[in-house]
CSV table of C-alpha atoms in Angstrom, one decimal:
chain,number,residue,atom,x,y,z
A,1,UNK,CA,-34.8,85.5,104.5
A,2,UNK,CA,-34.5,83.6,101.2
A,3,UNK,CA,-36.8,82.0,99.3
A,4,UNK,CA,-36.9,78.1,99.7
A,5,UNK,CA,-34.9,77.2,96.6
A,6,UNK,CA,-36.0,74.0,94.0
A,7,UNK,CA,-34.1,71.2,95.4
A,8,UNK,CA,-34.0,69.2,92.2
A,9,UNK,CA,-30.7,68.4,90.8
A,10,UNK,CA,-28.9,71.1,88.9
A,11,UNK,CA,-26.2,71.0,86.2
A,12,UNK,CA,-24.7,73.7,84.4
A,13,UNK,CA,-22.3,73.2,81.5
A,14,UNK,CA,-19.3,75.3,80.8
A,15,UNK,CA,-17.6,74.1,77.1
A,16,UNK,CA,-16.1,70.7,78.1
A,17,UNK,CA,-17.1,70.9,81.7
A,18,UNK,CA,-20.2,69.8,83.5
A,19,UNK,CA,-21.5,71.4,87.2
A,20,UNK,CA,-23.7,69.4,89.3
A,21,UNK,CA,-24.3,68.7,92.7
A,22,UNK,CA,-22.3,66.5,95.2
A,23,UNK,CA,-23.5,63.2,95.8
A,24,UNK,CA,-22.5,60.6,98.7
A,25,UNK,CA,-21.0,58.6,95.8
A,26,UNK,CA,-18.4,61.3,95.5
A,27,UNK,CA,-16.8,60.5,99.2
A,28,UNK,CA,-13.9,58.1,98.3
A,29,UNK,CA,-13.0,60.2,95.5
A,30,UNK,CA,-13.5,63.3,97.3
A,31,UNK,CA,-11.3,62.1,100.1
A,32,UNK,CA,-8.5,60.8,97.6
A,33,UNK,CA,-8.6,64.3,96.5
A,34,UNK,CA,-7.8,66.1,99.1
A,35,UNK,CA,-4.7,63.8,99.9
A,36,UNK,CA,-3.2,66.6,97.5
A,37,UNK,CA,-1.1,69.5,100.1
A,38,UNK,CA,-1.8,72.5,98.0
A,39,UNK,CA,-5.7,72.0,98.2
A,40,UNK,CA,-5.3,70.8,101.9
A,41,UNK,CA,-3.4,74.2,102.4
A,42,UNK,CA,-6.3,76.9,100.8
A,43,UNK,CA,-9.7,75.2,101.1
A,44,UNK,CA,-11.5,74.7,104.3
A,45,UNK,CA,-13.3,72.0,104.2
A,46,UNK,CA,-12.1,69.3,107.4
A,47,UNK,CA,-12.0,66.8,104.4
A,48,UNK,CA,-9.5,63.7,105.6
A,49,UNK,CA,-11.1,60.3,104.6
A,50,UNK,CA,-14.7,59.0,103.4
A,51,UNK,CA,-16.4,59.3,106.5
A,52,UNK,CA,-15.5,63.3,106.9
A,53,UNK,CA,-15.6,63.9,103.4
A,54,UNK,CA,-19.5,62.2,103.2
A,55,UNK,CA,-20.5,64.7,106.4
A,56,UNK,CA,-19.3,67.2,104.0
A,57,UNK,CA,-21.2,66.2,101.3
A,58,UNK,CA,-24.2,66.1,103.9
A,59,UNK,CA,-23.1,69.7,104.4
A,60,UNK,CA,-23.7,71.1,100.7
A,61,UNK,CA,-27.0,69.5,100.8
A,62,UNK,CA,-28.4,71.1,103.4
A,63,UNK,CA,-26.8,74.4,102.2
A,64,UNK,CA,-28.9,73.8,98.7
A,65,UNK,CA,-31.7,73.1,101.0
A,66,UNK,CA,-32.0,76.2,102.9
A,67,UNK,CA,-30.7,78.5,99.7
A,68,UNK,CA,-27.6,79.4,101.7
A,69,UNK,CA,-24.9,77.4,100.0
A,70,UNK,CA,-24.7,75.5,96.6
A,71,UNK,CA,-22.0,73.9,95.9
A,72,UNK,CA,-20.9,71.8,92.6
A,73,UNK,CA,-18.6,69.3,91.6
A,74,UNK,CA,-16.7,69.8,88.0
A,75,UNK,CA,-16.5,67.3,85.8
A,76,UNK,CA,-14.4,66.9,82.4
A,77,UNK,CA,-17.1,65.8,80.1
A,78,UNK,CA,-16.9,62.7,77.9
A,79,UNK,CA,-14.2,61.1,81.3
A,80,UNK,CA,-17.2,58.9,82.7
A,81,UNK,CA,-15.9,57.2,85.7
A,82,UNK,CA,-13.0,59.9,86.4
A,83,UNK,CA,-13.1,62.0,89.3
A,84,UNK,CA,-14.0,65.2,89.6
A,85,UNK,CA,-12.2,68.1,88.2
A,86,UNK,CA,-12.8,70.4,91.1
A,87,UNK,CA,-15.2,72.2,93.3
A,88,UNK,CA,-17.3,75.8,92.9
A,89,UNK,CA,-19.8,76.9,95.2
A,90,UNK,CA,-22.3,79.8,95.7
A,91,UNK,CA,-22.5,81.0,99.2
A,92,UNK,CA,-25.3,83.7,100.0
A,93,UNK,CA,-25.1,85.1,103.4
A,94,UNK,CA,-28.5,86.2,105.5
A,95,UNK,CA,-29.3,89.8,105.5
A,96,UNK,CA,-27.7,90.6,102.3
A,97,UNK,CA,-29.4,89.4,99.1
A,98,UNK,CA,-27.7,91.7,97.0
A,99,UNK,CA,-24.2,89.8,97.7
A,100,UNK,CA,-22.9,86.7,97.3
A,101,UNK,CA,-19.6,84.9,97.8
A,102,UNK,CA,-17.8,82.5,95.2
A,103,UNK,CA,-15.2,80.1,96.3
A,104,UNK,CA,-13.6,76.8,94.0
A,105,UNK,CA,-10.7,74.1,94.0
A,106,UNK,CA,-9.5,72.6,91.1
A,107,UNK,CA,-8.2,69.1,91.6
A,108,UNK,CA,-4.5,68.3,91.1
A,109,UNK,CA,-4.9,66.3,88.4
A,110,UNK,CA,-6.8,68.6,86.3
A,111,UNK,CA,-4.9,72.0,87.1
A,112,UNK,CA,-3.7,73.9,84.2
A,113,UNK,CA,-6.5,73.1,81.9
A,114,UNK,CA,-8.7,76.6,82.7
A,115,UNK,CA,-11.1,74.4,84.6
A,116,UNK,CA,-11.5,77.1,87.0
A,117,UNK,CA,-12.4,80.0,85.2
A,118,UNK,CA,-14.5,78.2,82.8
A,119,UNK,CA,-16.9,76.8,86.2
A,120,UNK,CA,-16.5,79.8,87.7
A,121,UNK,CA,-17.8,82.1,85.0
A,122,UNK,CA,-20.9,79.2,84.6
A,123,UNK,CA,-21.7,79.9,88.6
A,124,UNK,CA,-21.6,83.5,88.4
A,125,UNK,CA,-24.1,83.1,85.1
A,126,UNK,CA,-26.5,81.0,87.1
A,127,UNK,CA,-26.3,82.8,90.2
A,128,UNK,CA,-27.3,85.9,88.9
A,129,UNK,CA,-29.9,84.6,86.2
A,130,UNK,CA,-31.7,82.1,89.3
A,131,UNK,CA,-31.3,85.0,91.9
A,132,UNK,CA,-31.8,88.3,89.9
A,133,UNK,CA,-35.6,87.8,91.3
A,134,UNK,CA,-34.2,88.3,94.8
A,135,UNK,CA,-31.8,91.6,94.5
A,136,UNK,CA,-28.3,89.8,93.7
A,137,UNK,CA,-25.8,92.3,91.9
A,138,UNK,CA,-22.7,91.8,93.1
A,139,UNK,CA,-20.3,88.9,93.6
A,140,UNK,CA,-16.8,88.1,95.3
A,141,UNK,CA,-14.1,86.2,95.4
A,142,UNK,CA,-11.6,86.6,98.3
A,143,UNK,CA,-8.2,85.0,98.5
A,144,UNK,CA,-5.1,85.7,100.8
A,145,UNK,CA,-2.5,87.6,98.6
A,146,UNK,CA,-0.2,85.1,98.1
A,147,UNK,CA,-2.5,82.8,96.4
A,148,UNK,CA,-1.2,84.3,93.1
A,149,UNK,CA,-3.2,81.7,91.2
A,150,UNK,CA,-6.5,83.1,92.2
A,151,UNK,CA,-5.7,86.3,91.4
A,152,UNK,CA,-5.3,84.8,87.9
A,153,UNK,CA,-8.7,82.7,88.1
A,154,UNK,CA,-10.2,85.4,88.9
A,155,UNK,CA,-9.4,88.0,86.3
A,156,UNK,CA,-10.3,85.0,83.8
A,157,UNK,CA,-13.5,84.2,85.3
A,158,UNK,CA,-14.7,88.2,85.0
A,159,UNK,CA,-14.0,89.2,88.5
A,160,UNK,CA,-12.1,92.4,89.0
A,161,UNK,CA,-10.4,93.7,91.6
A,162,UNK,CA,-11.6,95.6,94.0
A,163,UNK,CA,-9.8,96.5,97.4
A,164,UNK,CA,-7.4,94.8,99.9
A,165,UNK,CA,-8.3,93.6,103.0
A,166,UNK,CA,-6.4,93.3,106.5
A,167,UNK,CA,-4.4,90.2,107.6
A,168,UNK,CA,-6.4,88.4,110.4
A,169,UNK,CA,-4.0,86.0,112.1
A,170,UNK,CA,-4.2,82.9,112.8
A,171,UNK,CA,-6.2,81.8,109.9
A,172,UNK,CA,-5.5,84.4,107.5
A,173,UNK,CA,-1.9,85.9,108.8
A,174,UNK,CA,-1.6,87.8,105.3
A,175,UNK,CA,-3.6,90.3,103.6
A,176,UNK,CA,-6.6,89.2,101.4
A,177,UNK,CA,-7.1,90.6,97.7
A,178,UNK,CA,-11.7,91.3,97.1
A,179,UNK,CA,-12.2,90.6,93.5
A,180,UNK,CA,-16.1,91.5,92.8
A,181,UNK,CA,-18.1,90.8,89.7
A,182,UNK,CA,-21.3,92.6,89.1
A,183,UNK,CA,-24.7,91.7,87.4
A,184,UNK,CA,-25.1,92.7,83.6
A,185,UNK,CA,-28.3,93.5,84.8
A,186,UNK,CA,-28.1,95.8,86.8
A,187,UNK,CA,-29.6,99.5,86.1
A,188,UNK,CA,-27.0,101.7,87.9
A,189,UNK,CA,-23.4,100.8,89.9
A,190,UNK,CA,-23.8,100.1,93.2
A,191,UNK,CA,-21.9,100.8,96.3
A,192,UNK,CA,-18.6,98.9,97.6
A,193,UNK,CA,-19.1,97.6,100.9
A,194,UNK,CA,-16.9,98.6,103.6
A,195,UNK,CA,-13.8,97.0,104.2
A,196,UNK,CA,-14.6,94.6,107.0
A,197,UNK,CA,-12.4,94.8,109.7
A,198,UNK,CA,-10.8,90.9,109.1
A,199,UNK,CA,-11.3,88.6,106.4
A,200,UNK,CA,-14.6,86.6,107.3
A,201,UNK,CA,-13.6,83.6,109.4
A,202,UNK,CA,-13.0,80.3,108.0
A,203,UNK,CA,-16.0,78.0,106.5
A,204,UNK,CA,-15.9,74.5,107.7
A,205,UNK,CA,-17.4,73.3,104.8
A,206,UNK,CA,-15.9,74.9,102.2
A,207,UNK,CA,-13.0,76.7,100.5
A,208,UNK,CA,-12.5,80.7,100.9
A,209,UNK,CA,-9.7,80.8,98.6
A,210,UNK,CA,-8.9,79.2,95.1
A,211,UNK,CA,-6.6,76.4,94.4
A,212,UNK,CA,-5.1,76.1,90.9
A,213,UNK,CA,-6.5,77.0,87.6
C-alpha cells in the first residue's frame, strides 16, 4: 500500500520545458491533440473530443490522488497560451514499490525538439528523489519494437535496454523492447524481473509506448 501522496500541484522544470499537472482547462487542447494519427496509433488513452478527453483528465487526478499514477503535461516555457508539448506520466503498480513504469507522448507540433527525453529524464529525477523513502530503484519504459523513436527517447532519457518481451496479439501483435533505468541511489544492483509472459495490457488512461521525440 502506498503512502497517501501531497496532492498540491507539482511542477518540475527540465531546461526550456515545464511539467505540471493536467487541468480541465487542458480538454479542448488535449482533444485537438490527439486528432494527430501517429499519437492516436501508440498511446492509450480513449481521448476523441472534450468530453472524453476531460474524463481523462479526471482520470490523472484521481491517479495523483491515490499515489498510483501521476501524470504531467509539457510545456515549452516562455509560449503562454500554446498547447502543450506533450505528456509524461509515473505509473506505480500495487505490490511492487521498488518498480515503477514511465510512459510519454510528444505532441506533433513540438516533435523533433528533444522534448521527450528532456521530461522524461525530469520524471525519472522526481520519481526517485519523492519515492526513494518508499523502496523505488528501478524504472521502465516499454514500447513495441517497431516504435523505433522510443527506443531513441529512451537511450536519451538514461534508460537502457534490458530484455525483449513476447508479442501479445491483439493489442501488442509485435514484440515489446524493456528499457529500465535504475536509482543513483541505490547501494547494490538489483534483480531483473522475469519476463512476463505478455506485455501488460493496455491502460485506458494512458500511453504504454512513446510517440515522437
Amino acid at each position: 500500500m502506498f503512502s497517501t501522496p501531497d496532492t498540491s500541484p507539482i511542477r518540475l522544470t527540465a531546461g526550456p520545458l515545464t511539467l505540471r499537472p493536467w487541468t480541465p482547462d487542458d480538454a479542448g487542447a488535449l482533444a485537438e491533440l490527439y486528432r494527430d494519427e501517429a499519437l492516436r496509433r501508440w498511446a492509450a488513452a480513449p481521448v476523441h473530443d472534450e468530453a472524453s478527453a476531460l474524463r481523462w483528465v479526471a482520470e490523472q487526478r484521481r491517479g495523483r490522488e491515490t499515489g498510483e499514477r501521476f501524470a504531467f503535461a509539457v510545456e515549452e516555457t516562455g509560449t503562454a497560451g500554446a498547447r502543450p508539448a506533450g505528456n509524461v506520466v509515473l505509473k506505480r503498480p500495487a505490490g511492487d514499490p521498488a518498480a515503477a513504469e514511465v510512459g510519454y507522448w510528444t505532441a506533433a507540433h513540438a516533435r523533433g525538439r528533444g522534448v521527450a527525453p528532456r521530461a522524461l529524464a525530469a520524471l525519472a529525477d522526481w520519481a526517485f528523489d519523492t519515492f526513494a523513502g518508499e523502496g523505488l530503484v528501478r524504472l521502465e519504459l516499454l514500447h513495441q519494437v517497431d516504435n523505433t523513436a522510443s527506443c531513441r527517447v529512451a537511450e536519451k532519457s538514461g534508460f537502457v535496454l534490458s530484455g525483449v518481451l513476447p508479442a501479445a496479439p491483439p493489442a501488442f501483435p509485435l514484440d515489446g523492447h524493456r528499457h529500465v533505468r535504475r536509482s543513483p541511489a541505490a547501494v547494490r544492483p538489483q534483480p531483473e524481473h522475469p519476463f512476463p509472459s505478455s506485455l501488460p495490457s493496455t491502460s485506458t488512461t494512458g500511453p504504454h509506448t512513446g510517440v515522437g521525440g
